Amino acid sequence: MTVKTMQTADVKELLEKVAGFDKDGGNERMKKIVHRVMHDVFQIVEDFDVTPEEFWSAVYYVGELGANGEAALLAPGLGMDRYLDIRQDAEDEQAGLTGGTPRTIEGPLYVAGAPISEGFARMDDGSDKDAEVILIKGQITDENGEPLANAIVDIWHADSKGAYSYFDQSQSEYNLRRRIKTDSEGRYAAQSIMPSGYGCPPEGSAQQLLNQLGRHGQRPAHIHYFVSKPGYKHLTTQVNIAGDEYTYDDFAFATREELVMEAKRVEQSETAAKHGVTGPITEVEFNVTLVATDKPELQTRHARRRALETDAA
């Protein structure tokens, strides 16, 4: 039978000392959070009768997770990114800022400072001769359907093997990463290649835990977006390509029905032809609606560690 100690004076005193409640100085919010976290950890040990062997195994796992650089990969896999989105959606509803294109998770693979183009960009470097050529296109509008000129559409996605430039050193700089400024009609377009989904490293720390949960670590083919314009709420989102095996079984819980897009094969794209791209091509159309706000803090992406963020223009 599990020993019950959580209500003892010794444990209560220990938790207060761990959180620094008996000391002056420090950060009061941090103290309260650490007290709550450690209380819940202690409670888990008691409720599940966690053994010392199990406890130290978990400690070493956390160390390995950090050493492998997979903490930001596991976080969405445990639903944390999706939960934060759910909270932000609820905050928007409470503040009367609902509507517009839905948000979804950013993921850990953004790189700041991608080249910026007017209206159209070539995203791939042309090195993957066997990849399916695609045209990503769309229009950015406000909630009344009015086009938003000079909005910045920041797009990034994986290559045909599921790898991202910068993190995959074999790819050229900023391959499959571009920022596009919308034209007078709020339109943007980009020539690129069809991305592949990817999975957690099979021998990595994240997949090790997912195996214990009986879960896979696969993501469907998808395309990431930041969309921004002064006076409008910054949008972090992504589209999942319809028909992928994992479109509705994304280990990162990023799929939203409104963000599943068809990749349509056309013999001749009118939009592509305007930019000198002729012949058969696969189109992925994603139109975005931004919500107006006068709050500066909502007009930019939230702060977090991102590759080259401090060096970005």
mmCIF file of C-alpha atoms in Angstrom:
data_model
loop_
_atom_site.group_PDB
_atom_site.id
_atom_site.type_symbol
_atom_site.label_atom_id
_atom_site.label_comp_id
_atom_site.label_asym_id
_atom_site.label_seq_id
_atom_site.Cartn_x
_atom_site.Cartn_y
_atom_site.Cartn_z
ATOM 1 C CA MET A 1 0.000 0.000 0.000
ATOM 2 C CA THR A 2 1.206 3.487 -0.864
ATOM 3 C CA VAL A 3 2.635 5.399 2.070
ATOM 4 C CA LYS A 4 0.805 8.703 2.643
ATOM 5 C CA THR A 5 3.115 11.592 3.514
ATOM 6 C CA MET A 6 1.874 14.629 1.582
ATOM 7 C CA GLN A 7 -0.128 16.051 4.487
ATOM 8 C CA THR A 8 2.652 15.685 7.007
ATOM 9 C CA ALA A 9 4.341 18.706 8.536
ATOM 10 C CA ASP A 10 7.733 17.516 7.262
ATOM 11 C CA VAL A 11 6.650 17.503 3.603
ATOM 12 C CA LYS A 12 4.797 20.813 3.854
ATOM 13 C CA GLU A 13 7.851 22.440 5.426
ATOM 14 C CA LEU A 14 10.144 20.887 2.804
ATOM 15 C CA LEU A 15 8.035 22.261 -0.058
ATOM 16 C CA GLU A 16 8.057 25.755 1.428
ATOM 17 C CA LYS A 17 11.840 25.677 1.762
ATOM 18 C CA VAL A 18 12.294 24.250 -1.753
ATOM 19 C CA ALA A 19 10.295 27.187 -3.154
ATOM 20 C CA GLY A 20 12.184 29.742 -1.088
ATOM 21 C CA PHE A 21 9.126 30.851 0.868
ATOM 22 C CA ASP A 22 11.317 31.153 3.961
ATOM 23 C CA LYS A 23 13.781 33.496 2.201
ATOM 24 C CA ASP A 24 13.623 37.138 1.196
ATOM 25 C CA GLY A 25 14.321 38.086 -2.389
ATOM 26 C CA GLY A 26 13.820 36.104 -5.551
ATOM 27 C CA ASN A 27 10.811 36.185 -7.841
ATOM 28 C CA GLU A 28 7.495 35.711 -6.055
ATOM 29 C CA ARG A 29 5.712 34.346 -9.145
ATOM 30 C CA MET A 30 8.525 31.858 -9.728
ATOM 31 C CA LYS A 31 8.379 30.763 -6.109
ATOM 32 C CA LYS A 32 4.673 30.021 -6.374
ATOM 33 C CA ILE A 33 5.085 28.128 -9.637
ATOM 34 C CA VAL A 34 7.981 26.017 -8.333
ATOM 35 C CA HIS A 35 6.020 25.264 -5.163
ATOM 36 C CA ARG A 36 3.068 24.063 -7.240
ATOM 37 C CA VAL A 37 5.213 22.031 -9.636
ATOM 38 C CA MET A 38 7.139 20.300 -6.879
ATOM 39 C CA HIS A 39 3.989 19.684 -4.869
ATOM 40 C CA ASP A 40 2.476 17.950 -7.901
ATOM 41 C CA VAL A 41 5.658 15.927 -8.500
ATOM 42 C CA PHE A 42 5.682 14.790 -4.896
ATOM 43 C CA GLN A 43 1.974 13.960 -5.174
ATOM 44 C CA ILE A 44 2.611 11.849 -8.289
ATOM 45 C CA VAL A 45 5.357 9.940 -6.468
ATOM 46 C CA GLU A 46 2.907 9.222 -3.663
ATOM 47 C CA ASP A 47 -0.143 8.430 -5.800
ATOM 48 C CA PHE A 48 1.711 6.059 -8.138
ATOM 49 C CA ASP A 49 4.154 4.710 -5.566
ATOM 50 C CA VAL A 50 7.075 5.741 -7.777
ATOM 51 C CA THR A 51 10.232 3.829 -6.886
ATOM 52 C CA PRO A 52 13.688 5.416 -6.556
ATOM 53 C CA GLU A 53 14.719 3.493 -9.689
ATOM 54 C CA GLU A 54 11.806 4.959 -11.651
ATOM 55 C CA PHE A 55 12.455 8.428 -10.315
ATOM 56 C CA TRP A 56 16.137 8.495 -11.274
ATOM 57 C CA SER A 57 15.341 6.997 -14.644
ATOM 58 C CA ALA A 58 13.042 9.976 -15.258
ATOM 59 C CA VAL A 59 15.724 12.439 -14.109
ATOM 60 C CA TYR A 60 18.277 10.985 -16.515
ATOM 61 C CA TYR A 61 15.667 10.962 -19.291
ATOM 62 C CA VAL A 62 15.119 14.698 -18.878
ATOM 63 C CA GLY A 63 18.869 15.223 -19.092
ATOM 64 C CA GLU A 64 19.105 13.140 -22.262
ATOM 65 C CA LEU A 65 16.128 14.993 -23.758
ATOM 66 C CA GLY A 66 17.954 18.277 -23.320
ATOM 67 C CA ALA A 67 21.279 16.893 -24.549
ATOM 68 C CA ASN A 68 19.565 15.578 -27.692
ATOM 69 C CA GLY A 69 17.930 18.951 -28.317
ATOM 70 C CA GLU A 70 14.510 17.288 -28.415
ATOM 71 C CA ALA A 71 12.673 19.142 -25.651
ATOM 72 C CA ALA A 72 11.024 21.487 -28.182
ATOM 73 C CA LEU A 73 10.105 18.441 -30.274
ATOM 74 C CA LEU A 74 8.498 16.551 -27.417
ATOM 75 C CA ALA A 75 6.510 19.568 -26.134
ATOM 76 C CA PRO A 76 4.044 19.554 -29.075
ATOM 77 C CA GLY A 77 3.973 15.762 -28.942
ATOM 78 C CA LEU A 78 2.674 15.996 -25.381
ATOM 79 C CA GLY A 79 -0.001 18.472 -26.440
ATOM 80 C CA MET A 80 1.588 21.531 -24.846
ATOM 81 C CA ASP A 81 1.627 23.648 -28.010
ATOM 82 C CA ARG A 82 -1.966 22.749 -28.791
ATOM 83 C CA TYR A 83 -2.999 23.515 -25.216
ATOM 84 C CA LEU A 84 -1.426 26.971 -25.441
ATOM 85 C CA ASP A 85 -3.393 27.550 -28.655
ATOM 86 C CA ILE A 86 -6.604 26.498 -26.914
ATOM 87 C CA ARG A 87 -5.874 29.020 -24.154
ATOM 88 C CA GLN A 88 -5.125 31.793 -26.662
ATOM 89 C CA ASP A 89 -8.335 31.018 -28.546
ATOM 90 C CA ALA A 90 -10.245 31.330 -25.275
ATOM 91 C CA GLU A 91 -8.480 34.612 -24.455
ATOM 92 C CA ASP A 92 -9.367 35.964 -27.909
ATOM 93 C CA GLU A 93 -13.006 35.021 -27.395
ATOM 94 C CA GLN A 94 -13.076 36.758 -24.033
ATOM 95 C CA ALA A 95 -11.482 39.880 -25.559
ATOM 96 C CA GLY A 96 -13.847 39.945 -28.546
ATOM 97 C CA LEU A 97 -11.056 39.126 -31.000
ATOM 98 C CA THR A 98 -12.502 35.955 -32.491
ATOM 99 C CA GLY A 99 -12.746 35.323 -36.208
ATOM 100 C CA GLY A 100 -10.155 35.236 -38.916
ATOM 101 C CA THR A 101 -8.029 32.293 -39.961
ATOM 102 C CA PRO A 102 -7.411 29.827 -37.104
ATOM 103 C CA ARG A 103 -4.043 29.665 -35.414
ATOM 104 C CA THR A 104 -2.124 26.477 -34.893
ATOM 105 C CA ILE A 105 1.282 25.539 -33.571
ATOM 106 C CA GLU A 106 4.555 27.125 -34.712
ATOM 107 C CA GLY A 107 6.793 24.117 -34.142
ATOM 108 C CA PRO A 108 10.520 24.325 -33.305
ATOM 109 C CA LEU A 109 12.008 24.739 -36.804
ATOM 110 C CA TYR A 110 11.512 28.385 -37.742
ATOM 111 C CA VAL A 111 14.566 30.385 -38.830
ATOM 112 C CA ALA A 112 14.353 34.176 -38.754
ATOM 113 C CA GLY A 113 15.543 36.506 -41.474
ATOM 114 C CA ALA A 114 14.480 34.699 -44.656
ATOM 115 C CA PRO A 115 14.837 36.695 -47.905
ATOM 116 C CA ILE A 116 11.904 38.990 -48.606
ATOM 117 C CA SER A 117 10.217 39.394 -52.012
ATOM 118 C CA GLU A 118 7.439 41.484 -53.519
ATOM 119 C CA GLY A 119 4.355 39.425 -54.386
ATOM 120 C CA PHE A 120 6.183 36.296 -55.559
ATOM 121 C CA ALA A 121 9.151 34.177 -54.479
ATOM 122 C CA ARG A 122 10.986 31.080 -55.609
ATOM 123 C CA MET A 123 11.440 29.129 -52.379
ATOM 124 C CA ASP A 124 13.501 26.113 -53.451
ATOM 125 C CA ASP A 125 17.064 26.214 -54.767
ATOM 126 C CA GLY A 126 16.342 23.857 -57.669
ATOM 127 C CA SER A 127 18.619 21.096 -56.408
ATOM 128 C CA ASP A 128 15.867 18.467 -55.970
ATOM 129 C CA LYS A 129 15.200 17.542 -59.593
ATOM 130 C CA ASP A 130 12.758 14.753 -58.720
ATOM 131 C CA ALA A 131 10.535 16.779 -56.384
ATOM 132 C CA GLU A 132 6.975 17.687 -57.319
ATOM 133 C CA VAL A 133 6.815 21.386 -58.232
ATOM 134 C CA ILE A 134 4.088 23.288 -56.419
ATOM 135 C CA LEU A 135 2.681 26.797 -56.414
ATOM 136 C CA ILE A 136 1.639 28.123 -53.016
ATOM 137 C CA LYS A 137 -0.762 31.021 -53.446
ATOM 138 C CA GLY A 138 -3.466 32.978 -51.702
ATOM 139 C CA GLN A 139 -4.921 36.314 -50.694
ATOM 140 C CA ILE A 140 -4.701 38.127 -47.373
ATOM 141 C CA THR A 141 -7.847 40.049 -46.428
ATOM 142 C CA ASP A 142 -9.459 41.680 -43.418
ATOM 143 C CA GLU A 143 -12.672 40.441 -41.833
ATOM 144 C CA ASN A 144 -14.735 42.389 -44.362
ATOM 145 C CA GLY A 145 -12.998 40.703 -47.272
ATOM 146 C CA GLU A 146 -10.960 43.781 -48.175
ATOM 147 C CA PRO A 147 -7.476 42.923 -49.518
ATOM 148 C CA LEU A 148 -4.504 43.786 -47.326
ATOM 149 C CA ALA A 149 -1.556 45.092 -49.336
ATOM 150 C CA ASN A 150 1.979 44.934 -47.896
ATOM 151 C CA ALA A 151 1.172 42.191 -45.403
ATOM 152 C CA ILE A 152 4.180 39.963 -44.732
ATOM 153 C CA VAL A 153 3.653 36.260 -45.423
ATOM 154 C CA ASP A 154 6.518 34.300 -43.862
ATOM 155 C CA ILE A 155 6.494 30.714 -45.196
ATOM 156 C CA TRP A 156 8.694 27.714 -44.373
ATOM 157 C CA HIS A 157 8.430 23.973 -44.932
ATOM 158 C CA ALA A 158 10.406 20.745 -45.166
ATOM 159 C CA ASP A 159 11.993 19.293 -48.277
ATOM 160 C CA SER A 160 10.907 16.078 -50.022
ATOM 161 C CA LYS A 161 12.731 14.046 -47.351
ATOM 162 C CA GLY A 162 11.100 15.821 -44.421
ATOM 163 C CA ALA A 163 14.176 17.886 -43.494
ATOM 164 C CA TYR A 164 14.408 21.638 -42.883
ATOM 165 C CA SER A 165 17.201 23.915 -44.056
ATOM 166 C CA TYR A 166 19.529 25.323 -41.377
ATOM 167 C CA PHE A 167 18.888 22.262 -39.207
ATOM 168 C CA ASP A 168 19.817 20.058 -42.177
ATOM 169 C CA GLN A 169 23.260 21.345 -43.123
ATOM 170 C CA SER A 170 23.133 19.649 -46.539
ATOM 171 C CA GLN A 171 20.573 22.208 -47.741
ATOM 172 C CA SER A 172 21.421 25.681 -49.005
ATOM 173 C CA GLU A 173 20.875 28.728 -46.806
ATOM 174 C CA TYR A 174 17.183 29.588 -46.397
ATOM 175 C CA ASN A 175 16.126 26.822 -48.783
ATOM 176 C CA LEU A 176 12.309 26.557 -48.629
ATOM 177 C CA ARG A 177 12.067 29.669 -46.454
ATOM 178 C CA ARG A 178 10.820 33.011 -47.767
ATOM 179 C CA ARG A 179 8.984 36.161 -46.729
ATOM 180 C CA ILE A 180 6.605 37.603 -49.301
ATOM 181 C CA LYS A 181 5.041 41.056 -49.225
ATOM 182 C CA THR A 182 1.504 40.991 -50.623
ATOM 183 C CA ASP A 183 0.652 43.034 -53.707
ATOM 184 C CA SER A 184 -2.026 45.728 -54.016
ATOM 185 C CA GLU A 185 -4.716 43.030 -54.090
ATOM 186 C CA GLY A 186 -3.352 41.311 -50.993
ATOM 187 C CA ARG A 187 -2.072 38.374 -53.031
ATOM 188 C CA TYR A 188 1.075 36.310 -52.606
ATOM 189 C CA ALA A 189 2.528 33.378 -54.537
ATOM 190 C CA ALA A 190 5.540 31.116 -54.218
ATOM 191 C CA GLN A 191 7.052 28.423 -56.402
ATOM 192 C CA SER A 192 8.352 25.554 -54.296
ATOM 193 C CA ILE A 193 8.415 21.767 -54.007
ATOM 194 C CA MET A 194 5.974 19.434 -52.294
ATOM 195 C CA PRO A 195 7.089 18.940 -48.692
ATOM 196 C CA SER A 196 7.174 15.575 -47.024
ATOM 197 C CA GLY A 197 6.033 14.816 -43.536
ATOM 198 C CA TYR A 198 8.611 13.700 -41.021
ATOM 199 C CA GLY A 199 8.934 11.729 -37.834
ATOM 200 C CA CYS A 200 10.777 12.001 -34.553
ATOM 201 C CA PRO A 201 14.239 10.405 -34.710
ATOM 202 C CA PRO A 202 13.418 6.719 -34.151
ATOM 203 C CA GLU A 203 16.175 6.245 -31.577
ATOM 204 C CA GLY A 204 15.721 9.680 -29.992
ATOM 205 C CA SER A 205 14.434 10.656 -26.571
ATOM 206 C CA ALA A 206 11.043 11.934 -27.789
ATOM 207 C CA GLN A 207 10.211 8.705 -29.610
ATOM 208 C CA GLN A 208 11.409 6.709 -26.613
ATOM 209 C CA LEU A 209 8.630 8.222 -24.503
ATOM 210 C CA LEU A 210 6.057 8.024 -27.299
ATOM 211 C CA ASN A 211 6.799 4.288 -27.581
ATOM 212 C CA GLN A 212 5.919 3.917 -23.898
ATOM 213 C CA LEU A 213 2.594 5.622 -24.675
ATOM 214 C CA GLY A 214 1.906 3.389 -27.672
ATOM 215 C CA ARG A 215 2.051 6.418 -29.989
ATOM 216 C CA HIS A 216 3.804 7.203 -33.259
ATOM 217 C CA GLY A 217 5.868 10.357 -33.757
ATOM 218 C CA GLN A 218 4.854 11.239 -37.319
ATOM 219 C CA ARG A 219 3.764 14.555 -38.818
ATOM 220 C CA PRO A 220 1.913 14.942 -42.147
ATOM 221 C CA ALA A 221 3.129 17.074 -45.039
ATOM 222 C CA HIS A 222 2.524 20.677 -43.986
ATOM 223 C CA ILE A 223 3.467 24.296 -44.675
ATOM 224 C CA HIS A 224 4.117 26.841 -41.901
ATOM 225 C CA TYR A 225 2.988 30.474 -41.921
ATOM 226 C CA PHE A 226 3.509 33.685 -40.026
ATOM 227 C CA VAL A 227 1.229 36.416 -41.417
ATOM 228 C CA SER A 228 1.501 39.972 -40.123
ATOM 229 C CA LYS A 229 0.567 43.573 -40.858
ATOM 230 C CA PRO A 230 0.533 46.613 -38.546
ATOM 231 C CA GLY A 231 -2.932 47.086 -37.067
ATOM 232 C CA TYR A 232 -3.782 43.379 -37.234
ATOM 233 C CA LYS A 233 -3.358 40.404 -34.945
ATOM 234 C CA HIS A 234 -0.274 38.395 -35.850
ATOM 235 C CA LEU A 235 -1.179 34.933 -37.121
ATOM 236 C CA THR A 236 0.855 31.791 -36.519
ATOM 237 C CA THR A 237 -0.587 28.883 -38.444
ATOM 238 C CA GLN A 238 0.118 26.046 -40.858
ATOM 239 C CA VAL A 239 -1.721 24.046 -43.481
ATOM 240 C CA ASN A 240 -1.762 20.268 -43.661
ATOM 241 C CA ILE A 241 -1.899 18.717 -47.112
ATOM 242 C CA ALA A 242 -5.046 16.631 -47.618
ATOM 243 C CA GLY A 243 -4.540 12.959 -48.377
ATOM 244 C CA ASP A 244 -1.409 12.432 -46.296
ATOM 245 C CA GLU A 245 -1.535 9.307 -44.125
ATOM 246 C CA TYR A 246 -1.098 11.450 -41.019
ATOM 247 C CA THR A 247 -3.214 14.482 -41.965
ATOM 248 C CA TYR A 248 -5.713 13.664 -39.222
ATOM 249 C CA ASP A 249 -3.272 11.766 -37.032
ATOM 250 C CA ASP A 250 -0.574 14.368 -36.417
ATOM 251 C CA PHE A 251 1.519 13.506 -33.368
ATOM 252 C CA ALA A 252 1.823 17.256 -32.679
ATOM 253 C CA PHE A 253 -1.983 17.798 -32.690
ATOM 254 C CA ALA A 254 -1.697 20.683 -35.182
ATOM 255 C CA THR A 255 -4.456 19.614 -37.587
ATOM 256 C CA ARG A 256 -7.545 21.824 -37.716
ATOM 257 C CA GLU A 257 -10.257 21.094 -40.260
ATOM 258 C CA GLU A 258 -10.173 24.644 -41.657
ATOM 259 C CA LEU A 259 -6.427 24.296 -42.268
ATOM 260 C CA VAL A 260 -6.461 21.121 -44.381
ATOM 261 C CA MET A 261 -5.795 22.107 -47.987
ATOM 262 C CA GLU A 262 -6.066 20.170 -51.241
ATOM 263 C CA ALA A 263 -3.033 20.018 -53.495
ATOM 264 C CA LYS A 264 -4.585 20.312 -56.965
ATOM 265 C CA ARG A 265 -2.777 19.349 -60.146
ATOM 266 C CA VAL A 266 -3.393 21.762 -63.029
ATOM 267 C CA GLU A 267 -2.082 21.746 -66.583
ATOM 268 C CA GLN A 268 -1.540 25.481 -66.574
ATOM 269 C CA SER A 269 -1.670 27.834 -63.591
ATOM 270 C CA GLU A 270 -2.835 31.336 -64.360
ATOM 271 C CA THR A 271 -1.134 32.657 -61.253
ATOM 272 C CA ALA A 272 2.119 30.831 -61.986
ATOM 273 C CA ALA A 273 2.146 32.040 -65.585
ATOM 274 C CA LYS A 274 2.087 35.661 -64.373
ATOM 275 C CA HIS A 275 5.431 34.957 -62.740
ATOM 276 C CA GLY A 276 6.957 33.065 -65.631
ATOM 277 C CA VAL A 277 6.208 29.548 -64.395
ATOM 278 C CA THR A 278 4.621 27.504 -67.196
ATOM 279 C CA GLY A 279 3.447 23.939 -67.661
ATOM 280 C CA PRO A 280 1.731 21.500 -65.311
ATOM 281 C CA ILE A 281 2.026 22.330 -61.633
ATOM 282 C CA THR A 282 0.369 21.466 -58.320
ATOM 283 C CA GLU A 283 -1.403 24.359 -56.625
ATOM 284 C CA VAL A 284 -1.909 24.766 -52.888
ATOM 285 C CA GLU A 285 -4.175 27.738 -52.214
ATOM 286 C CA PHE A 286 -4.371 29.228 -48.745
ATOM 287 C CA ASN A 287 -6.333 32.427 -48.219
ATOM 288 C CA VAL A 288 -5.911 34.187 -44.884
ATOM 289 C CA THR A 289 -8.199 36.529 -42.948
ATOM 290 C CA LEU A 290 -6.542 38.776 -40.358
ATOM 291 C CA VAL A 291 -8.340 40.332 -37.390
ATOM 292 C CA ALA A 292 -7.842 44.036 -36.652
ATOM 293 C CA THR A 293 -6.482 45.054 -33.257
ATOM 294 C CA ASP A 294 -5.013 48.228 -31.759
ATOM 295 C CA LYS A 295 -2.976 46.270 -29.194
ATOM 296 C CA PRO A 296 0.719 46.325 -30.176
ATOM 297 C CA GLU A 297 1.487 43.176 -28.186
ATOM 298 C CA LEU A 298 -0.916 41.202 -30.382
ATOM 299 C CA GLN A 299 0.585 42.455 -33.640
ATOM 300 C CA THR A 300 3.873 40.568 -33.309
ATOM 301 C CA ARG A 301 4.777 36.947 -32.693
ATOM 302 C CA HIS A 302 5.252 35.960 -29.075
ATOM 303 C CA ALA A 303 8.765 35.784 -27.680
ATOM 304 C CA ARG A 304 10.513 32.411 -27.657
ATOM 305 C CA ARG A 305 13.907 31.086 -28.670
ATOM 306 C CA ARG A 306 14.123 30.917 -32.489
ATOM 307 C CA ALA A 307 17.071 30.266 -34.779
ATOM 308 C CA LEU A 308 18.767 33.544 -35.842
ATOM 309 C CA GLU A 309 15.977 35.599 -34.244
ATOM 310 C CA THR A 310 18.372 38.170 -32.791
ATOM 311 C CA ASP A 311 20.149 38.506 -36.145
ATOM 312 C CA ALA A 312 16.996 38.918 -38.240
ATOM 313 C CA ALA A 313 16.221 42.108 -40.093
#
